[in-house]
Amino acid sequence: MKNYTRCLQSKPRHRLSPHTDLRLFTLKYNGLKNFISVNDVPDLNDLVAKALRYKADPFCDRRMGADKRVGLIFLNPSLRTRLSTQVAASNLGMEAIVFNVDKEGWALEFEDGAIMSGNTVEHVKDAAPIFGKYFDILCIRTFPSLKNRDDDYSEMVMNSFLAYAGLPIVSLESATLHPLQSLTDLLTIKETAPKERKPKVVLSWAPHVKPLPQCVANSFSQWINAWGQADFVITHPADYELSEQFTAGATIIHNQDEALAGADYVYVKNWSTFTDYGKIYTTDPSWMLSEEKMAATNNARVMHCLPVRRNVELSDEILDGPHSLVTQQAGNRVWAAQAVLAEIVGKM
Ligand code: CP
């Protein structure tokens, strides 16, 4: 509440959009214990509004995180997630320490009861509590193996840190979800959407040369469904179904042209197969979004989490044209991370 008051008293550095939700001026910090999925968020609209408040006034809580440290632990590469979370922590006065455990640390073992006579050097049971001694918040990025669906969907890595670290955990992307990306996506839609009606949001599968995780598509589906303020359609080739635990409530259409009709937003993303797990069934280039396909939409804005394979997933003409929201989206990663870190540190 103290920090919230400071936010109110400070002068915004940027003018608020006339569309900005004025409810954000009556916000309180509800607190987050962990941030792994949308199910950890007590009030989704409140969190989106907080992120937009930080966009309008990045340093209004510049002392909130004083004397607090956040550990950013990467088991996989990153550009946006790493840098935006560092900037977000800095805006709150927190120190962020990055550890690329995949390149610089001991190889971690996650299997309970493992006989560690192979390549792994340190068990997560031993490493995670150490992070707990050094940091106030621990942020973890890990990817799925895409080899064994049950293992990946059990979220063994993220759950191990939750079990053994003994401090709040923020997912920087897990085996199945990417919640900071989804919060960013939602606030990007919120700040650009028509106010008078529900937007039509289409998640459109795109070709790719490598098998990619389902995380972004799962997570986007989960968050848009939880938000409940869009007509949500998913389009993909046959046999690219996502897990129903995330998509239930969306309309699924296999004809991309039909799905795109009247769309206000097209979120382009590749994912590998879920049922016959981690496979590429097609790289059909006709699924790549083009200006020609865009003609059926309602002058849609185009979204992608990045990195993007140009002229495989999305054409140059779309990415470099007026419909693209991808840079605005990536910029908004800072405000999403700042809102989440503030929700946790504001209650410490
Ligand atoms: N969108 C996203 O998570 O980007 P990075 O992999 O670069 O962090």
CSV table of C-alpha atoms and ligand atoms in Angstrom, one decimal:
chain,number,residue,atom,x,y,z
A,1,MET,CA,0.0,0.0,0.0
A,2,LYS,CA,2.9,2.3,0.8
A,3,ASN,CA,4.4,1.8,-2.6
A,4,TYR,CA,1.1,2.1,-4.3
A,5,THR,CA,0.7,5.6,-2.7
A,6,ARG,CA,4.1,6.6,-4.0
A,7,CYS,CA,2.9,5.6,-7.5
A,8,LEU,CA,-0.1,7.8,-7.2
A,9,GLN,CA,1.9,10.8,-6.0
A,10,SER,CA,4.6,10.7,-8.7
A,11,LYS,CA,4.1,12.4,-12.0
A,12,PRO,CA,3.8,10.0,-15.0
A,13,ARG,CA,6.8,10.2,-17.3
A,14,HIS,CA,4.6,9.4,-20.3
A,15,ARG,CA,1.0,10.5,-21.0
A,16,LEU,CA,-1.5,7.7,-20.4
A,17,SER,CA,-3.4,6.7,-23.4
A,18,PRO,CA,-7.0,7.9,-23.4
A,19,HIS,CA,-7.9,4.2,-23.6
A,20,THR,CA,-5.9,3.2,-20.5
A,21,ASP,CA,-8.2,1.6,-17.9
A,22,LEU,CA,-8.7,4.2,-15.2
A,23,ARG,CA,-9.3,1.4,-12.7
A,24,LEU,CA,-5.5,1.2,-12.5
A,25,PHE,CA,-5.5,4.3,-10.3
A,26,THR,CA,-7.3,2.3,-7.5
A,27,LEU,CA,-4.9,-0.6,-7.4
A,28,LYS,CA,-3.5,-2.5,-4.5
A,29,TYR,CA,-0.8,-5.1,-4.4
A,30,ASN,CA,-2.6,-8.4,-3.9
A,31,GLY,CA,0.6,-10.4,-3.8
A,32,LEU,CA,1.7,-13.4,-5.8
A,33,LYS,CA,3.3,-16.4,-4.1
A,34,ASN,CA,4.7,-17.8,-7.3
A,35,PHE,CA,4.2,-17.0,-11.0
A,36,ILE,CA,4.0,-20.3,-13.0
A,37,SER,CA,0.7,-20.0,-14.8
A,38,VAL,CA,-2.4,-17.9,-15.0
A,39,ASN,CA,-3.8,-19.9,-12.1
A,40,ASP,CA,-1.4,-18.1,-9.7
A,41,VAL,CA,-2.9,-14.7,-10.5
A,42,PRO,CA,-5.7,-13.6,-8.2
A,43,ASP,CA,-7.0,-10.9,-10.5
A,44,LEU,CA,-5.9,-10.9,-14.2
A,45,ASN,CA,-7.3,-7.5,-15.1
A,46,ASP,CA,-5.6,-6.0,-12.1
A,47,LEU,CA,-2.2,-7.4,-13.1
A,48,VAL,CA,-2.6,-6.2,-16.7
A,49,ALA,CA,-3.6,-2.7,-15.4
A,50,LYS,CA,-0.5,-2.7,-13.1
A,51,ALA,CA,1.7,-3.5,-16.1
A,52,LEU,CA,0.2,-0.6,-18.0
A,53,ARG,CA,0.7,1.6,-15.0
A,54,TYR,CA,4.4,0.8,-15.0
A,55,LYS,CA,4.6,1.5,-18.8
A,56,ALA,CA,3.2,5.0,-18.1
A,57,ASP,CA,5.4,5.6,-15.1
A,58,PRO,CA,8.4,3.1,-15.0
A,59,PHE,CA,10.1,4.4,-11.9
A,60,CYS,CA,7.1,5.1,-9.6
A,61,ASP,CA,8.2,2.2,-7.4
A,62,ARG,CA,11.9,2.6,-7.8
A,63,ARG,CA,12.6,1.9,-4.1
A,64,MET,CA,10.2,-1.0,-3.7
A,65,GLY,CA,12.9,-3.6,-4.3
A,66,ALA,CA,15.7,-1.9,-2.4
A,67,ASP,CA,18.0,-4.5,-0.7
A,68,LYS,CA,16.3,-7.3,-2.6
A,69,ARG,CA,17.9,-9.7,-5.1
A,70,VAL,CA,16.4,-11.7,-7.8
A,71,GLY,CA,18.2,-14.6,-9.4
A,72,LEU,CA,17.6,-15.2,-13.1
A,73,ILE,CA,18.5,-18.8,-13.7
A,74,PHE,CA,18.7,-19.9,-17.4
A,75,LEU,CA,18.8,-23.5,-18.5
A,76,ASN,CA,18.2,-22.4,-22.0
A,77,PRO,CA,18.9,-19.3,-24.2
A,78,SER,CA,17.0,-16.0,-24.2
A,79,LEU,CA,17.2,-12.5,-25.4
A,80,ARG,CA,13.9,-10.8,-24.5
A,81,THR,CA,13.1,-12.7,-21.3
A,82,ARG,CA,16.5,-12.2,-19.8
A,83,LEU,CA,16.9,-8.5,-20.7
A,84,SER,CA,13.3,-7.4,-19.9
A,85,THR,CA,13.4,-9.0,-16.5
A,86,GLN,CA,16.7,-7.4,-15.7
A,87,VAL,CA,15.3,-4.0,-16.7
A,88,ALA,CA,12.1,-4.6,-14.7
A,89,ALA,CA,14.1,-5.5,-11.6
A,90,SER,CA,16.2,-2.4,-12.0
A,91,ASN,CA,13.1,-0.2,-12.3
A,92,LEU,CA,12.0,-1.5,-8.9
A,93,GLY,CA,15.5,-0.9,-7.4
A,94,MET,CA,16.2,-4.7,-7.2
A,95,GLU,CA,19.5,-6.3,-8.0
A,96,ALA,CA,19.2,-8.9,-10.7
A,97,ILE,CA,21.9,-11.6,-11.0
A,98,VAL,CA,21.9,-13.8,-14.1
A,99,PHE,CA,23.3,-17.3,-14.0
A,100,ASN,CA,23.4,-19.3,-17.3
A,101,VAL,CA,23.4,-22.6,-15.5
A,102,ASP,CA,23.4,-24.5,-18.8
A,103,LYS,CA,26.7,-22.9,-19.9
A,104,GLU,CA,28.4,-21.8,-16.6
A,105,GLY,CA,27.1,-24.1,-13.9
A,106,TRP,CA,27.3,-27.8,-13.0
A,107,ALA,CA,25.0,-30.1,-14.9
A,108,LEU,CA,21.9,-30.5,-12.8
A,109,GLU,CA,20.2,-33.8,-12.0
A,110,PHE,CA,16.4,-33.7,-11.5
A,111,GLU,CA,15.5,-37.4,-11.1
A,112,ASP,CA,14.6,-38.4,-7.6
A,113,GLY,CA,16.8,-41.3,-6.4
A,114,ALA,CA,19.2,-41.0,-9.4
A,115,ILE,CA,22.5,-42.8,-9.1
A,116,MET,CA,24.6,-40.0,-10.3
A,117,SER,CA,27.4,-41.9,-12.0
A,118,GLY,CA,26.7,-40.2,-15.4
A,119,ASN,CA,27.2,-36.7,-16.6
A,120,THR,CA,25.1,-34.8,-14.0
A,121,VAL,CA,27.2,-33.3,-11.2
A,122,GLU,CA,24.8,-31.7,-8.8
A,123,HIS,CA,21.2,-32.6,-7.8
A,124,VAL,CA,18.6,-29.9,-7.8
A,125,LYS,CA,17.8,-31.0,-4.2
A,126,ASP,CA,21.2,-29.6,-3.3
A,127,ALA,CA,21.4,-26.6,-5.7
A,128,ALA,CA,17.9,-25.1,-5.3
A,129,PRO,CA,18.2,-24.4,-1.6
A,130,ILE,CA,21.5,-22.6,-2.2
A,131,PHE,CA,19.7,-20.2,-4.6
A,132,GLY,CA,17.2,-19.8,-1.8
A,133,LYS,CA,20.0,-18.5,0.5
A,134,TYR,CA,21.3,-16.0,-2.0
A,135,PHE,CA,18.1,-14.5,-3.5
A,136,ASP,CA,14.7,-13.2,-2.5
A,137,ILE,CA,13.0,-14.2,-5.7
A,138,LEU,CA,14.1,-17.0,-8.1
A,139,CYS,CA,13.2,-16.9,-11.8
A,140,ILE,CA,13.8,-20.0,-13.9
A,141,ARG,CA,13.8,-20.6,-17.6
A,142,THR,CA,13.7,-24.2,-18.9
A,143,PHE,CA,12.5,-25.8,-22.1
A,144,PRO,CA,10.9,-29.2,-22.7
A,145,SER,CA,12.9,-32.1,-24.1
A,146,LEU,CA,10.2,-32.8,-26.7
A,147,LYS,CA,11.1,-36.4,-26.4
A,148,ASN,CA,8.8,-37.7,-23.6
A,149,ARG,CA,5.4,-35.9,-23.3
A,150,ASP,CA,4.6,-37.2,-19.8
A,151,ASP,CA,8.0,-36.0,-18.5
A,152,ASP,CA,7.7,-32.6,-20.1
A,153,TYR,CA,4.0,-32.1,-19.0
A,154,SER,CA,4.9,-33.2,-15.4
A,155,GLU,CA,7.0,-29.9,-15.3
A,156,MET,CA,9.7,-31.8,-13.3
A,157,VAL,CA,12.3,-28.9,-13.5
A,158,MET,CA,10.0,-26.1,-12.5
A,159,ASN,CA,8.3,-28.3,-9.8
A,160,SER,CA,11.7,-29.2,-8.4
A,161,PHE,CA,12.7,-25.6,-7.9
A,162,LEU,CA,9.2,-25.0,-6.3
A,163,ALA,CA,9.8,-27.9,-4.0
A,164,TYR,CA,13.4,-27.3,-2.9
A,165,ALA,CA,14.3,-23.6,-3.3
A,166,GLY,CA,12.1,-22.2,-0.5
A,167,LEU,CA,11.4,-18.8,-2.0
A,168,PRO,CA,9.0,-17.4,-4.6
A,169,ILE,CA,9.5,-18.8,-8.1
A,170,VAL,CA,8.8,-16.9,-11.3
A,171,SER,CA,8.7,-18.9,-14.6
A,172,LEU,CA,10.7,-17.4,-17.4
A,173,GLU,CA,9.2,-20.2,-19.5
A,174,SER,CA,8.8,-23.8,-18.5
A,175,ALA,CA,8.3,-27.1,-20.3
A,176,THR,CA,4.6,-26.3,-21.1
A,177,LEU,CA,3.9,-22.6,-20.4
A,178,HIS,CA,5.3,-19.1,-20.9
A,179,PRO,CA,3.3,-16.9,-18.5
A,180,LEU,CA,5.3,-13.7,-18.7
A,181,GLN,CA,5.0,-13.8,-22.5
A,182,SER,CA,1.2,-14.3,-22.2
A,183,LEU,CA,0.8,-11.5,-19.7
A,184,THR,CA,2.7,-9.3,-22.2
A,185,ASP,CA,0.5,-10.5,-25.0
A,186,LEU,CA,-2.6,-9.7,-23.1
A,187,LEU,CA,-1.5,-6.2,-22.2
A,188,THR,CA,-0.6,-5.6,-25.8
A,189,ILE,CA,-4.1,-6.6,-26.9
A,190,LYS,CA,-5.6,-4.6,-24.0
A,191,GLU,CA,-3.8,-1.4,-25.0
A,192,THR,CA,-4.7,-1.7,-28.7
A,193,ALA,CA,-8.1,-3.4,-28.8
A,194,PRO,CA,-11.4,-1.7,-29.8
A,195,LYS,CA,-13.3,-0.6,-26.7
A,196,GLU,CA,-16.8,-1.1,-28.0
A,197,ARG,CA,-16.7,-4.8,-28.6
A,198,LYS,CA,-14.9,-8.1,-28.0
A,199,PRO,CA,-11.9,-8.5,-30.3
A,200,LYS,CA,-11.6,-11.6,-32.4
A,201,VAL,CA,-8.2,-13.2,-31.6
A,202,VAL,CA,-6.8,-16.0,-33.8
A,203,LEU,CA,-3.9,-18.1,-32.8
A,204,SER,CA,-2.5,-19.4,-36.2
A,205,TRP,CA,0.0,-22.2,-36.5
A,206,ALA,CA,2.9,-21.4,-38.8
A,207,PRO,CA,5.6,-23.6,-40.4
A,208,HIS,CA,9.0,-24.1,-38.9
A,209,VAL,CA,12.1,-26.0,-39.7
A,210,LYS,CA,12.7,-27.4,-36.2
A,211,PRO,CA,10.3,-29.0,-33.7
A,212,LEU,CA,9.3,-26.3,-31.2
A,213,PRO,CA,7.7,-26.4,-27.8
A,214,GLN,CA,3.9,-25.9,-27.3
A,215,CYS,CA,4.6,-23.5,-24.4
A,216,VAL,CA,3.7,-20.1,-26.0
A,217,ALA,CA,0.6,-21.5,-27.8
A,218,ASN,CA,-0.5,-23.4,-24.6
A,219,SER,CA,0.1,-20.3,-22.4
A,220,PHE,CA,-1.6,-17.8,-24.8
A,221,SER,CA,-4.6,-20.1,-25.0
A,222,GLN,CA,-4.8,-20.4,-21.2
A,223,TRP,CA,-4.5,-16.7,-20.6
A,224,ILE,CA,-7.0,-15.6,-23.4
A,225,ASN,CA,-9.5,-18.2,-22.1
A,226,ALA,CA,-9.0,-17.0,-18.5
A,227,TRP,CA,-9.4,-13.4,-19.6
A,228,GLY,CA,-12.7,-14.2,-21.3
A,229,GLN,CA,-12.9,-10.9,-23.2
A,230,ALA,CA,-12.2,-12.1,-26.7
A,231,ASP,CA,-13.7,-14.4,-29.4
A,232,PHE,CA,-10.8,-16.8,-29.4
A,233,VAL,CA,-10.1,-19.1,-32.4
A,234,ILE,CA,-7.2,-21.5,-32.9
A,235,THR,CA,-6.3,-22.6,-36.4
A,236,HIS,CA,-3.8,-25.3,-37.2
A,237,PRO,CA,-3.3,-28.3,-39.6
A,238,ALA,CA,-5.0,-31.5,-38.7
A,239,ASP,CA,-3.0,-33.5,-36.0
A,240,TYR,CA,-1.5,-30.3,-34.5
A,241,GLU,CA,-4.0,-30.2,-31.6
A,242,LEU,CA,-2.8,-28.7,-28.4
A,243,SER,CA,-3.6,-30.0,-25.0
A,244,GLU,CA,-7.3,-29.4,-24.1
A,245,GLN,CA,-6.3,-28.5,-20.6
A,246,PHE,CA,-5.2,-25.1,-22.1
A,247,THR,CA,-7.5,-24.7,-25.2
A,248,ALA,CA,-10.9,-25.7,-23.8
A,249,GLY,CA,-13.2,-22.8,-24.6
A,250,ALA,CA,-11.5,-21.8,-27.9
A,251,THR,CA,-13.1,-22.5,-31.3
A,252,ILE,CA,-10.7,-24.7,-33.3
A,253,ILE,CA,-10.9,-24.4,-37.1
A,254,HIS,CA,-8.5,-26.3,-39.5
A,255,ASN,CA,-9.3,-24.1,-42.4
A,256,GLN,CA,-6.9,-21.1,-41.9
A,257,ASP,CA,-8.7,-18.8,-44.3
A,258,GLU,CA,-12.0,-19.4,-42.6
A,259,ALA,CA,-10.4,-18.8,-39.2
A,260,LEU,CA,-8.9,-15.5,-40.3
A,261,ALA,CA,-12.1,-14.0,-41.5
A,262,GLY,CA,-12.9,-10.8,-39.5
A,263,ALA,CA,-9.9,-11.3,-37.1
A,264,ASP,CA,-8.7,-8.3,-35.1
A,265,TYR,CA,-5.5,-10.0,-34.0
A,266,VAL,CA,-3.6,-12.9,-35.5
A,267,TYR,CA,-1.0,-14.5,-33.2
A,268,VAL,CA,1.4,-16.4,-35.3
A,269,LYS,CA,3.3,-19.3,-33.8
A,270,ASN,CA,4.7,-22.7,-34.6
A,271,TRP,CA,4.5,-25.6,-32.3
A,272,SER,CA,5.3,-29.3,-32.8
A,273,THR,CA,2.8,-32.1,-32.5
A,274,PHE,CA,1.3,-32.8,-29.0
A,275,THR,CA,-0.4,-36.2,-29.5
A,276,ASP,CA,2.4,-38.0,-31.4
A,277,TYR,CA,4.7,-35.8,-29.3
A,278,GLY,CA,7.4,-33.4,-30.6
A,279,LYS,CA,7.1,-34.2,-34.3
A,280,ILE,CA,7.0,-32.1,-37.5
A,281,TYR,CA,4.2,-33.4,-39.6
A,282,THR,CA,4.2,-30.6,-42.2
A,283,THR,CA,6.2,-27.5,-43.2
A,284,ASP,CA,3.5,-26.5,-45.7
A,285,PRO,CA,4.5,-22.9,-46.7
A,286,SER,CA,0.8,-22.1,-47.5
A,287,TRP,CA,0.3,-21.8,-43.7
A,288,MET,CA,2.7,-18.8,-43.5
A,289,LEU,CA,0.7,-15.6,-43.0
A,290,SER,CA,0.9,-13.3,-46.0
A,291,GLU,CA,-0.7,-9.9,-47.0
A,292,GLU,CA,-3.0,-11.8,-49.3
A,293,LYS,CA,-4.3,-13.9,-46.4
A,294,MET,CA,-4.6,-10.7,-44.3
A,295,ALA,CA,-7.2,-9.3,-46.7
A,296,ALA,CA,-9.9,-11.6,-45.0
A,297,THR,CA,-9.1,-10.1,-41.6
A,298,ASN,CA,-10.5,-6.9,-40.0
A,299,ASN,CA,-7.3,-5.0,-40.7
A,300,ALA,CA,-5.8,-7.3,-38.0
A,301,ARG,CA,-2.7,-6.6,-35.9
A,302,VAL,CA,-0.1,-9.4,-36.1
A,303,MET,CA,1.6,-10.8,-33.1
A,304,HIS,CA,4.5,-13.1,-32.5
A,305,CYS,CA,6.6,-13.7,-29.4
A,306,LEU,CA,9.9,-13.7,-31.3
A,307,PRO,CA,12.4,-14.9,-32.2
A,308,VAL,CA,10.8,-15.5,-35.6
A,309,ARG,CA,12.2,-17.2,-38.7
A,310,ARG,CA,11.5,-14.7,-41.4
A,311,ASN,CA,9.9,-15.9,-44.6
A,312,VAL,CA,9.3,-19.3,-42.9
A,313,GLU,CA,6.9,-18.4,-40.1
A,314,LEU,CA,6.1,-14.9,-41.1
A,315,SER,CA,6.8,-12.9,-44.3
A,316,ASP,CA,9.0,-9.8,-44.4
A,317,GLU,CA,6.1,-7.9,-45.8
A,318,ILE,CA,4.0,-8.6,-42.6
A,319,LEU,CA,6.9,-8.2,-40.1
A,320,ASP,CA,8.1,-4.9,-41.7
A,321,GLY,CA,4.6,-3.6,-42.4
A,322,PRO,CA,2.0,-1.6,-40.5
A,323,HIS,CA,0.1,-4.6,-39.1
A,324,SER,CA,3.0,-5.9,-37.0
A,325,LEU,CA,2.9,-5.5,-33.2
A,326,VAL,CA,6.0,-7.6,-32.6
A,327,THR,CA,8.3,-4.8,-31.4
A,328,GLN,CA,5.6,-3.3,-29.2
A,329,GLN,CA,5.0,-6.8,-27.8
A,330,ALA,CA,8.7,-7.3,-27.0
A,331,GLY,CA,8.9,-3.9,-25.4
A,332,ASN,CA,6.0,-4.7,-23.2
A,333,ARG,CA,7.9,-7.6,-21.7
A,334,VAL,CA,9.4,-5.1,-19.3
A,335,TRP,CA,6.1,-4.0,-17.9
A,336,ALA,CA,4.8,-7.5,-17.5
A,337,ALA,CA,7.9,-8.6,-15.6
A,338,GLN,CA,7.8,-5.4,-13.5
A,339,ALA,CA,4.2,-6.0,-12.5
A,340,VAL,CA,4.9,-9.6,-11.5
A,341,LEU,CA,8.1,-8.8,-9.5
A,342,ALA,CA,6.3,-5.9,-7.8
A,343,GLU,CA,3.4,-8.2,-6.8
A,344,ILE,CA,5.9,-10.5,-5.1
A,345,VAL,CA,8.4,-8.0,-3.6
A,346,GLY,CA,5.6,-5.5,-2.6
A,347,LYS,CA,4.4,-8.0,0.0
A,348,MET,CA,7.9,-8.8,1.4
B,1,CP,N1,9.8,-14.5,-26.5
B,1,CP,C1,10.8,-14.9,-25.7
B,1,CP,O1,10.7,-15.5,-24.7
B,1,CP,O2,12.0,-14.5,-26.2
B,1,CP,P1,13.4,-15.0,-25.7
B,1,CP,O3,13.5,-16.5,-26.0
B,1,CP,O4,14.4,-14.2,-26.5
B,1,CP,O5,13.5,-14.7,-24.2
